Amino acid sequence: MRIHTGERSYPCSECGKQFSVKKILQNHQKIHITEKPYTCSKCDKFGFVPALKRHQQLLKDEKPISCSMCGNALHSSKNQAVRSKELSIDFRDKIVLRYKSGEGYKKIAKALNVPRSTVCSVIVKWRKFGTTETLPRTGRPAKLSKRTRRALVKEVTENPKATLKEPQSFSAETGETAKRTTISAALHQSGLYGIVARRKPLLSKKHMTCRLEFAKRHLNDTESMREKILWSGETKVELLCLSAKGYAWRRQDTVQDLTNTISMLKRGGGSIMLWGCFSAAGTGRLVKFEGKMNGTKYREVLEENLIQSAQDLRLGQQFIFQHDNNPNHTAKTTLEWLRGNSVNVLEWPSQSQDLNPIELLWRDLKIAVQQHSPSNLKDLERICKEEWVKLTKSMCAKLVEAYPRRLEAVVAAKGDFTKY
């Protein structure tokens, strides 16, 4: 406002000159305070300016600095325009002309004062498309540079369990701030997706060594030997599976409709514990046991069902019984009963659920049971036994036939967990 009105309300106490801005007055007073003031011999109006040399160049109209990009003369390097990300077409043509004349990348870069990588990219583009002009581009320019994308991929690869917050802060450190959705899209384009991590048993070095030795020892077993194995295991079946995920096509205002919800009870409405066995010839017996399993109860299950299942499947007396190293399975009473009945037990490595093909049968059984939607535990037990019998002989034979692939996977993983 003072500039427009011409008001100068800040006078100098030394010489009487008046100024419209207080800051200008303070700079002016330095002339009177400094022992050697910076004054121009040709211009009396020039006040206290440390850059006196540059001021004198302006008076002489000297331009000692020249721009390496366009060749324009400048008073100072501070006036040299910052080079944009995209070179001009004329400058690109200069690079191509020098390249055609036989000059190398390094010599061109030194002559034109540009990075060697810039020269290389211009020539590569010219050789590929036959032009130095800017090619038409579609869509919005990328928010993240290729270098930052590679750094993000490396960061996430080294730390796969990192949340999006960590890559976001990492990109901010590089000077390219972006939203989480931008970073997520960049990782998706590189083939990285956030997927729920699988839960696998904790394996020690001893477990891995035993698993590897077991796989190598039984990898060359004959098909007839595998057909004599009676696989067994235990599982829990819930009345209403709490972990089951359900999806429904609905509108936003129909969240509470009964057709769009899944009914559930506390603690799943109860559950039952089952023991079962199978071989390449089909499924054996499936029994329910009450309460918590212990060595005595497990022995009773074997007495009532193991020998009979082997006879029903016509495995003969020389069949091989498989069970894991659960404390109930290695209890003294269990071992005595197995030795007393001359049952050949397959030596099994600990923490090896992925080697037991009965786990796939348990999965198929639970899927089939949930489709019936049992209303109580009695119905649940009845449906489980009915669906267990329906599991075909061909399905059991395929599981036994594919068993060597499990052993090969353990050998390939050097005893570590596998995809099974």
GROMACS .gro file of C-alpha atoms in nm:
model
  420
    1MET     CA    1   0.000   0.000   0.000
    2ARG     CA    2   0.289   0.237   0.075
    3ILE     CA    3   0.436   0.165  -0.267
    4HIS     CA    4   0.114   0.280  -0.435
    5THR     CA    5   0.066   0.593  -0.215
    6GLY     CA    6   0.434   0.690  -0.220
    7GLU     CA    7   0.446   0.719   0.159
    8ARG     CA    8   0.796   0.687   0.311
    9SER     CA    9   0.765   0.677   0.686
   10TYR     CA   10   1.111   0.534   0.764
   11PRO     CA   11   1.375   0.815   0.753
   12CYS     CA   12   1.749   0.763   0.803
   13SER     CA   13   1.887   0.945   1.111
   14GLU     CA   14   2.230   0.992   0.946
   15CYS     CA   15   2.156   1.130   0.602
   16GLY     CA   16   1.783   1.203   0.613
   17LYS     CA   17   1.681   0.970   0.328
   18GLN     CA   18   1.335   0.819   0.363
   19PHE     CA   19   1.227   0.462   0.286
   20SER     CA   20   0.891   0.290   0.255
   21VAL     CA   21   1.003  -0.042   0.408
   22LYS     CA   22   1.185  -0.083   0.738
   23LYS     CA   23   1.404  -0.367   0.608
   24ILE     CA   24   1.541  -0.142   0.333
   25LEU     CA   25   1.620   0.124   0.594
   26GLN     CA   26   1.815  -0.129   0.801
   27ASN     CA   27   2.022  -0.231   0.496
   28HIS     CA   28   2.081   0.137   0.417
   29GLN     CA   29   2.207   0.215   0.768
   30LYS     CA   30   2.481  -0.044   0.725
   31ILE     CA   31   2.650   0.205   0.489
   32HIS     CA   32   2.698   0.447   0.774
   33ILE     CA   33   2.800   0.177   1.025
   34THR     CA   34   3.049  -0.022   0.813
   35GLU     CA   35   3.406   0.109   0.798
   36LYS     CA   36   3.442   0.006   0.432
   37PRO     CA   37   3.097   0.033   0.274
   38TYR     CA   38   3.031  -0.139  -0.059
   39THR     CA   39   2.965   0.148  -0.297
   40CYS     CA   40   2.976   0.159  -0.671
   41SER     CA   41   3.207   0.417  -0.829
   42LYS     CA   42   2.976   0.459  -1.129
   43CYS     CA   43   2.640   0.448  -0.957
   44ASP     CA   44   2.566   0.668  -0.656
   45LYS     CA   45   2.224   0.506  -0.604
   46PHE     CA   46   2.382   0.167  -0.537
   47GLY     CA   47   2.386   0.096  -0.161
   48PHE     CA   48   2.521  -0.179   0.059
   49VAL     CA   49   2.549  -0.485  -0.167
   50PRO     CA   50   2.807  -0.756  -0.094
   51ALA     CA   51   2.791  -0.881  -0.454
   52LEU     CA   52   2.955  -0.566  -0.591
   53LYS     CA   53   3.141  -0.754  -0.861
   54ARG     CA   54   2.818  -0.888  -1.011
   55HIS     CA   55   2.666  -0.539  -1.000
   56GLN     CA   56   2.957  -0.399  -1.195
   57GLN     CA   57   2.915  -0.675  -1.455
   58LEU     CA   58   2.557  -0.564  -1.505
   59LEU     CA   59   2.675  -0.208  -1.571
   60LYS     CA   60   2.937  -0.328  -1.822
   61ASP     CA   61   2.684  -0.571  -1.977
   62GLU     CA   62   2.936  -0.855  -1.933
   63LYS     CA   63   2.806  -1.213  -1.952
   64PRO     CA   64   3.095  -1.448  -1.868
   65ILE     CA   65   2.876  -1.756  -1.807
   66SER     CA   66   2.720  -1.957  -2.090
   67CYS     CA   67   2.452  -2.227  -2.064
   68SER     CA   68   2.565  -2.574  -2.173
   69MET     CA   69   2.213  -2.664  -2.287
   70CYS     CA   70   2.113  -2.371  -2.505
   71GLY     CA   71   2.433  -2.162  -2.534
   72ASN     CA   72   2.276  -1.840  -2.394
   73ALA     CA   73   2.517  -1.603  -2.214
   74LEU     CA   74   2.440  -1.527  -1.849
   75HIS     CA   75   2.567  -1.281  -1.590
   76SER     CA   76   2.608  -1.547  -1.320
   77SER     CA   77   2.579  -1.921  -1.273
   78LYS     CA   78   2.287  -1.849  -1.039
   79ASN     CA   79   2.090  -1.726  -1.339
   80GLN     CA   80   2.148  -2.050  -1.527
   81ALA     CA   81   1.813  -2.225  -1.557
   82VAL     CA   82   1.782  -2.564  -1.392
   83ARG     CA   83   1.780  -2.834  -1.657
   84SER     CA   84   1.441  -2.997  -1.690
   85LYS     CA   85   1.388  -3.374  -1.693
   86GLU     CA   86   1.329  -3.365  -2.068
   87LEU     CA   87   1.593  -3.234  -2.311
   88SER     CA   88   1.503  -3.012  -2.602
   89ILE     CA   89   1.477  -3.168  -2.947
   90ASP     CA   90   1.763  -2.953  -3.081
   91PHE     CA   91   1.991  -3.070  -2.806
   92ARG     CA   92   1.901  -3.434  -2.874
   93ASP     CA   93   1.976  -3.378  -3.242
   94LYS     CA   94   2.323  -3.251  -3.147
   95ILE     CA   95   2.388  -3.574  -2.957
   96VAL     CA   96   2.275  -3.784  -3.254
   97LEU     CA   97   2.485  -3.581  -3.503
   98ARG     CA   98   2.796  -3.629  -3.292
   99TYR     CA   99   2.718  -4.000  -3.264
  100LYS     CA  100   2.681  -4.028  -3.642
  101SER     CA  101   3.016  -3.857  -3.689
  102GLY     CA  102   3.181  -4.138  -3.495
  103GLU     CA  103   3.219  -3.988  -3.146
  104GLY     CA  104   3.174  -4.217  -2.848
  105TYR     CA  105   2.934  -4.176  -2.557
  106LYS     CA  106   3.202  -4.052  -2.320
  107LYS     CA  107   3.335  -3.793  -2.563
  108ILE     CA  108   2.985  -3.662  -2.645
  109ALA     CA  109   2.896  -3.638  -2.276
  110LYS     CA  110   3.215  -3.441  -2.203
  111ALA     CA  111   3.168  -3.207  -2.499
  112LEU     CA  112   2.804  -3.125  -2.422
  113ASN     CA  113   2.844  -3.135  -2.042
  114VAL     CA  114   2.575  -3.396  -1.983
  115PRO     CA  115   2.583  -3.734  -1.809
  116ARG     CA  116   2.692  -4.033  -2.012
  117SER     CA  117   2.368  -4.214  -1.923
  118THR     CA  118   2.170  -3.929  -2.084
  119VAL     CA  119   2.366  -3.963  -2.407
  120CYS     CA  120   2.312  -4.337  -2.403
  121SER     CA  121   1.934  -4.310  -2.351
  122VAL     CA  122   1.896  -4.055  -2.633
  123ILE     CA  123   2.090  -4.268  -2.879
  124VAL     CA  124   1.908  -4.588  -2.781
  125LYS     CA  125   1.575  -4.416  -2.834
  126TRP     CA  126   1.688  -4.278  -3.172
  127ARG     CA  127   1.810  -4.620  -3.289
  128LYS     CA  128   1.486  -4.788  -3.179
  129PHE     CA  129   1.228  -4.536  -3.307
  130GLY     CA  130   1.430  -4.340  -3.566
  131THR     CA  131   1.344  -4.000  -3.411
  132THR     CA  132   1.449  -3.775  -3.127
  133GLU     CA  133   1.109  -3.616  -3.081
  134THR     CA  134   0.900  -3.683  -2.773
  135LEU     CA  135   0.676  -3.978  -2.842
  136PRO     CA  136   0.305  -3.959  -2.751
  137ARG     CA  137   0.232  -4.091  -2.404
  138THR     CA  138  -0.098  -4.205  -2.259
  139GLY     CA  139  -0.216  -4.161  -1.905
  140ARG     CA  140  -0.080  -3.972  -1.613
  141PRO     CA  141   0.299  -3.970  -1.558
  142ALA     CA  142   0.420  -4.213  -1.295
  143LYS     CA  143   0.442  -4.077  -0.942
  144LEU     CA  144   0.740  -4.296  -0.856
  145SER     CA  145   1.054  -4.321  -1.062
  146LYS     CA  146   1.192  -4.654  -1.180
  147ARG     CA  147   1.479  -4.627  -0.936
  148THR     CA  148   1.244  -4.581  -0.641
  149ARG     CA  149   1.030  -4.872  -0.760
  150ARG     CA  150   1.334  -5.100  -0.767
  151ALA     CA  151   1.433  -4.980  -0.420
  152LEU     CA  152   1.081  -5.051  -0.288
  153VAL     CA  153   1.082  -5.401  -0.436
  154LYS     CA  154   1.420  -5.468  -0.276
  155GLU     CA  155   1.299  -5.333   0.059
  156VAL     CA  156   0.985  -5.549   0.061
  157THR     CA  157   1.171  -5.856  -0.065
  158GLU     CA  158   1.421  -5.831   0.220
  159ASN     CA  159   1.140  -5.775   0.473
  160PRO     CA  160   0.829  -5.957   0.340
  161LYS     CA  161   0.624  -5.902   0.658
  162ALA     CA  162   0.655  -5.523   0.643
  163THR     CA  163   0.335  -5.318   0.636
  164LEU     CA  164   0.268  -5.051   0.373
  165LYS     CA  165   0.366  -4.785   0.627
  166GLU     CA  166   0.732  -4.889   0.614
  167PRO     CA  167   0.770  -4.872   0.231
  168GLN     CA  168   0.585  -4.539   0.242
  169SER     CA  169   0.834  -4.389   0.487
  170PHE     CA  170   1.119  -4.538   0.280
  171SER     CA  171   0.992  -4.367  -0.038
  172ALA     CA  172   0.961  -4.038   0.152
  173GLU     CA  173   1.329  -4.064   0.247
  174THR     CA  174   1.419  -4.086  -0.122
  175GLY     CA  175   1.232  -3.759  -0.184
  176GLU     CA  176   0.931  -3.911  -0.362
  177THR     CA  177   0.636  -3.893  -0.125
  178ALA     CA  178   0.343  -4.112  -0.231
  179LYS     CA  179   0.021  -4.252  -0.089
  180ARG     CA  180  -0.013  -4.609   0.027
  181THR     CA  181  -0.235  -4.692  -0.270
  182THR     CA  182   0.039  -4.570  -0.507
  183ILE     CA  183   0.301  -4.784  -0.335
  184SER     CA  184   0.067  -5.083  -0.330
  185ALA     CA  185   0.000  -5.047  -0.704
  186ALA     CA  186   0.374  -5.020  -0.775
  187LEU     CA  187   0.439  -5.342  -0.581
  188HIS     CA  188   0.152  -5.517  -0.762
  189GLN     CA  189   0.304  -5.423  -1.098
  190SER     CA  190   0.626  -5.591  -0.984
  191GLY     CA  191   0.439  -5.911  -0.902
  192LEU     CA  192   0.430  -5.863  -0.522
  193TYR     CA  193   0.095  -5.903  -0.345
  194GLY     CA  194  -0.002  -5.898   0.021
  195ILE     CA  195  -0.125  -6.253   0.091
  196VAL     CA  196  -0.208  -6.414   0.423
  197ALA     CA  197   0.099  -6.603   0.540
  198ARG     CA  198   0.058  -6.977   0.579
  199ARG     CA  199   0.098  -7.129   0.923
  200LYS     CA  200   0.363  -7.398   0.934
  201PRO     CA  201   0.505  -7.602   1.225
  202LEU     CA  202   0.823  -7.473   1.385
  203LEU     CA  203   1.108  -7.692   1.268
  204SER     CA  204   1.439  -7.718   1.449
  205LYS     CA  205   1.761  -7.837   1.286
  206LYS     CA  206   1.707  -8.180   1.442
  207HIS     CA  207   1.356  -8.200   1.295
  208MET     CA  208   1.482  -8.102   0.951
  209THR     CA  209   1.760  -8.362   0.965
  210CYS     CA  210   1.517  -8.640   1.063
  211ARG     CA  211   1.270  -8.537   0.793
  212LEU     CA  212   1.541  -8.535   0.527
  213GLU     CA  213   1.673  -8.877   0.631
  214PHE     CA  214   1.320  -9.023   0.634
  215ALA     CA  215   1.243  -8.886   0.286
  216LYS     CA  216   1.565  -9.022   0.137
  217ARG     CA  217   1.515  -9.361   0.303
  218HIS     CA  218   1.159  -9.414   0.177
  219LEU     CA  219   1.181  -9.234  -0.158
  220ASN     CA  220   1.265  -9.556  -0.341
  221ASP     CA  221   1.002  -9.774  -0.170
  222THR     CA  222   0.805  -9.992  -0.409
  223GLU     CA  223   0.443  -9.927  -0.492
  224SER     CA  224   0.333 -10.253  -0.329
  225MET     CA  225   0.503 -10.149  -0.005
  226ARG     CA  226   0.317  -9.817  -0.001
  227GLU     CA  227  -0.013  -9.994  -0.063
  228LYS     CA  228   0.039 -10.190   0.262
  229ILE     CA  229   0.059  -9.873   0.473
  230LEU     CA  230  -0.245  -9.796   0.687
  231TRP     CA  231  -0.245  -9.420   0.741
  232SER     CA  232  -0.414  -9.284   1.054
  233GLY     CA  233  -0.478  -8.956   1.231
  234GLU     CA  234  -0.709  -8.755   1.457
  235THR     CA  235  -0.903  -8.439   1.390
  236LYS     CA  236  -1.162  -8.209   1.544
  237VAL     CA  237  -1.483  -8.129   1.357
  238GLU     CA  238  -1.686  -7.828   1.475
  239LEU     CA  239  -2.062  -7.803   1.450
  240LEU     CA  240  -2.035  -7.453   1.304
  241CYS     CA  241  -1.690  -7.386   1.167
  242LEU     CA  242  -1.577  -7.052   1.310
  243SER     CA  243  -1.285  -7.016   1.069
  244ALA     CA  244  -1.495  -7.061   0.755
  245LYS     CA  245  -1.524  -6.747   0.541
  246GLY     CA  246  -1.841  -6.676   0.350
  247TYR     CA  247  -1.910  -6.420   0.078
  248ALA     CA  248  -2.239  -6.268  -0.029
  249TRP     CA  249  -2.335  -6.044  -0.321
  250ARG     CA  250  -2.531  -5.761  -0.161
  251ARG     CA  251  -2.604  -5.393  -0.174
  252GLN     CA  252  -2.458  -5.152   0.078
  253ASP     CA  253  -2.787  -5.109   0.265
  254THR     CA  254  -2.857  -5.485   0.302
  255VAL     CA  255  -2.582  -5.573   0.549
  256GLN     CA  256  -2.819  -5.704   0.820
  257ASP     CA  257  -3.039  -5.918   0.593
  258LEU     CA  258  -3.052  -6.285   0.698
  259THR     CA  259  -2.964  -6.396   0.347
  260ASN     CA  260  -2.638  -6.199   0.367
  261THR     CA  261  -2.519  -6.321   0.710
  262ILE     CA  262  -2.366  -6.642   0.848
  263SER     CA  263  -2.521  -6.796   1.160
  264MET     CA  264  -2.280  -6.893   1.438
  265LEU     CA  265  -2.275  -6.996   1.801
  266LYS     CA  266  -2.027  -6.935   2.082
  267ARG     CA  267  -1.728  -7.167   2.060
  268GLY     CA  268  -1.867  -7.310   1.737
  269GLY     CA  269  -2.167  -7.478   1.903
  270GLY     CA  270  -1.952  -7.771   2.015
  271SER     CA  271  -1.726  -8.020   1.838
  272ILE     CA  272  -1.634  -8.386   1.823
  273MET     CA  273  -1.299  -8.562   1.806
  274LEU     CA  274  -1.252  -8.834   1.544
  275TRP     CA  275  -0.994  -9.102   1.475
  276GLY     CA  276  -0.976  -9.257   1.130
  277CYS     CA  277  -0.753  -9.453   0.897
  278PHE     CA  278  -0.723  -9.533   0.527
  279SER     CA  279  -0.503  -9.706   0.272
  280ALA     CA  280  -0.478  -9.728  -0.104
  281ALA     CA  281  -0.768  -9.977  -0.091
  282GLY     CA  282  -1.008  -9.722   0.064
  283THR     CA  283  -1.115  -9.580   0.399
  284GLY     CA  284  -1.105  -9.779   0.722
  285ARG     CA  285  -1.305  -9.720   1.036
  286LEU     CA  286  -1.398  -9.376   1.169
  287VAL     CA  287  -1.471  -9.353   1.541
  288LYS     CA  288  -1.554  -9.076   1.783
  289PHE     CA  289  -1.384  -9.061   2.122
  290GLU     CA  290  -1.501  -8.865   2.423
  291GLY     CA  291  -1.293  -8.619   2.621
  292LYS     CA  292  -0.923  -8.568   2.596
  293MET     CA  293  -0.718  -8.840   2.432
  294ASN     CA  294  -0.460  -9.021   2.648
  295GLY     CA  295  -0.253  -9.335   2.619
  296THR     CA  296  -0.519  -9.566   2.769
  297LYS     CA  297  -0.798  -9.428   2.552
  298TYR     CA  298  -0.582  -9.445   2.240
  299ARG     CA  299  -0.504  -9.810   2.314
  300GLU     CA  300  -0.877  -9.885   2.339
  301VAL     CA  301  -0.934  -9.718   1.999
  302LEU     CA  302  -0.662  -9.934   1.842
  303GLU     CA  303  -0.793 -10.254   2.003
  304GLU     CA  304  -1.143 -10.199   1.865
  305ASN     CA  305  -1.061 -10.061   1.519
  306LEU     CA  306  -0.706 -10.108   1.394
  307ILE     CA  307  -0.692 -10.483   1.326
  308GLN     CA  308  -1.050 -10.484   1.200
  309SER     CA  309  -0.978 -10.197   0.957
  310ALA     CA  310  -0.676 -10.383   0.819
  311GLN     CA  311  -0.889 -10.693   0.765
  312ASP     CA  312  -1.170 -10.498   0.598
  313LEU     CA  313  -0.919 -10.342   0.357
  314ARG     CA  314  -0.751 -10.683   0.298
  315LEU     CA  315  -0.405 -10.559   0.384
  316GLY     CA  316  -0.299 -10.893   0.534
  317GLN     CA  317  -0.103 -10.949   0.851
  318GLN     CA  318   0.211 -10.777   0.723
  319PHE     CA  319   0.057 -10.432   0.691
  320ILE     CA  320   0.245 -10.121   0.811
  321PHE     CA  321   0.075  -9.890   1.057
  322GLN     CA  322   0.146  -9.517   1.041
  323HIS     CA  323   0.085  -9.265   1.317
  324ASP     CA  324   0.277  -8.959   1.433
  325ASN     CA  325   0.487  -8.905   1.745
  326ASN     CA  326   0.206  -8.775   1.964
  327PRO     CA  327   0.274  -8.858   2.334
  328ASN     CA  328  -0.039  -9.078   2.334
  329HIS     CA  329   0.102  -9.277   2.041
  330THR     CA  330   0.438  -9.331   2.209
  331ALA     CA  331   0.292  -9.411   2.552
  332LYS     CA  332   0.407  -9.731   2.723
  333THR     CA  333   0.063  -9.893   2.707
  334THR     CA  334   0.036  -9.820   2.334
  335LEU     CA  335   0.379  -9.960   2.253
  336GLU     CA  336   0.308 -10.276   2.455
  337TRP     CA  337  -0.016 -10.340   2.268
  338LEU     CA  338   0.150 -10.284   1.927
  339ARG     CA  339   0.433 -10.526   2.011
  340GLY     CA  340   0.188 -10.780   2.152
  341ASN     CA  341  -0.014 -10.782   1.830
  342SER     CA  342   0.297 -10.784   1.605
  343VAL     CA  343   0.201 -10.459   1.432
  344ASN     CA  344   0.473 -10.311   1.210
  345VAL     CA  345   0.492  -9.938   1.286
  346LEU     CA  346   0.632  -9.692   1.034
  347GLU     CA  347   0.904  -9.484   1.199
  348TRP     CA  348   0.776  -9.128   1.163
  349PRO     CA  349   0.965  -8.795   1.193
  350SER     CA  350   0.825  -8.532   1.427
  351GLN     CA  351   0.651  -8.215   1.300
  352SER     CA  352   0.567  -8.380   0.967
  353GLN     CA  353   0.196  -8.321   0.914
  354ASP     CA  354   0.271  -8.235   0.552
  355LEU     CA  355   0.389  -8.593   0.491
  356ASN     CA  356   0.062  -8.754   0.605
  357PRO     CA  357  -0.188  -8.774   0.316
  358ILE     CA  358  -0.480  -8.825   0.558
  359GLU     CA  359  -0.483  -8.448   0.613
  360LEU     CA  360  -0.637  -8.406   0.268
  361LEU     CA  361  -0.909  -8.657   0.356
  362TRP     CA  362  -0.989  -8.460   0.672
  363ARG     CA  363  -1.025  -8.146   0.460
  364ASP     CA  364  -1.260  -8.312   0.212
  365LEU     CA  365  -1.463  -8.460   0.498
  366LYS     CA  366  -1.512  -8.123   0.670
  367ILE     CA  367  -1.616  -7.954   0.345
  368ALA     CA  368  -1.875  -8.225   0.279
  369VAL     CA  369  -2.008  -8.209   0.638
  370GLN     CA  370  -2.054  -7.831   0.633
  371GLN     CA  371  -2.271  -7.859   0.322
  372HIS     CA  372  -2.526  -8.061   0.525
  373SER     CA  373  -2.541  -7.795   0.805
  374PRO     CA  374  -2.589  -8.035   1.100
  375SER     CA  375  -2.800  -7.896   1.385
  376ASN     CA  376  -2.653  -8.090   1.680
  377LEU     CA  377  -2.357  -8.307   1.773
  378LYS     CA  378  -2.542  -8.634   1.708
  379ASP     CA  379  -2.622  -8.524   1.355
  380LEU     CA  380  -2.263  -8.412   1.317
  381GLU     CA  381  -2.129  -8.756   1.412
  382ARG     CA  382  -2.377  -8.935   1.186
  383ILE     CA  383  -2.300  -8.712   0.885
  384CYS     CA  384  -1.925  -8.750   0.940
  385LYS     CA  385  -1.950  -9.130   0.927
  386GLU     CA  386  -2.176  -9.120   0.622
  387GLU     CA  387  -1.943  -8.887   0.431
  388TRP     CA  388  -1.636  -9.086   0.538
  389VAL     CA  389  -1.776  -9.397   0.374
  390LYS     CA  390  -1.851  -9.198   0.057
  391LEU     CA  391  -1.484  -9.111   0.009
  392THR     CA  392  -1.401  -9.322  -0.293
  393LYS     CA  393  -1.131  -9.585  -0.328
  394SER     CA  394  -0.987  -9.403  -0.630
  395MET     CA  395  -0.938  -9.087  -0.422
  396CYS     CA  396  -0.747  -9.284  -0.157
  397ALA     CA  397  -0.537  -9.455  -0.424
  398LYS     CA  398  -0.444  -9.118  -0.578
  399LEU     CA  399  -0.329  -8.985  -0.241
  400VAL     CA  400  -0.102  -9.286  -0.189
  401GLU     CA  401   0.021  -9.267  -0.547
  402ALA     CA  402   0.113  -8.898  -0.503
  403TYR     CA  403   0.295  -8.966  -0.175
  404PRO     CA  404   0.645  -8.984  -0.339
  405ARG     CA  405   0.602  -8.621  -0.450
  406ARG     CA  406   0.578  -8.522  -0.084
  407LEU     CA  407   0.906  -8.699  -0.015
  408GLU     CA  408   1.069  -8.531  -0.314
  409ALA     CA  409   0.951  -8.191  -0.188
  410VAL     CA  410   1.113  -8.258   0.152
  411VAL     CA  411   1.440  -8.355  -0.017
  412ALA     CA  412   1.427  -8.044  -0.237
  413ALA     CA  413   1.363  -7.827   0.072
  414LYS     CA  414   1.647  -8.002   0.260
  415GLY     CA  415   1.414  -8.107   0.537
  416ASP     CA  416   1.229  -7.777   0.564
  417PHE     CA  417   0.848  -7.745   0.536
  418THR     CA  418   0.685  -7.793   0.197
  419LYS     CA  419   0.376  -7.665   0.014
  420TYR     CA  420   0.168  -7.961   0.133
   0.00000   0.00000   0.00000
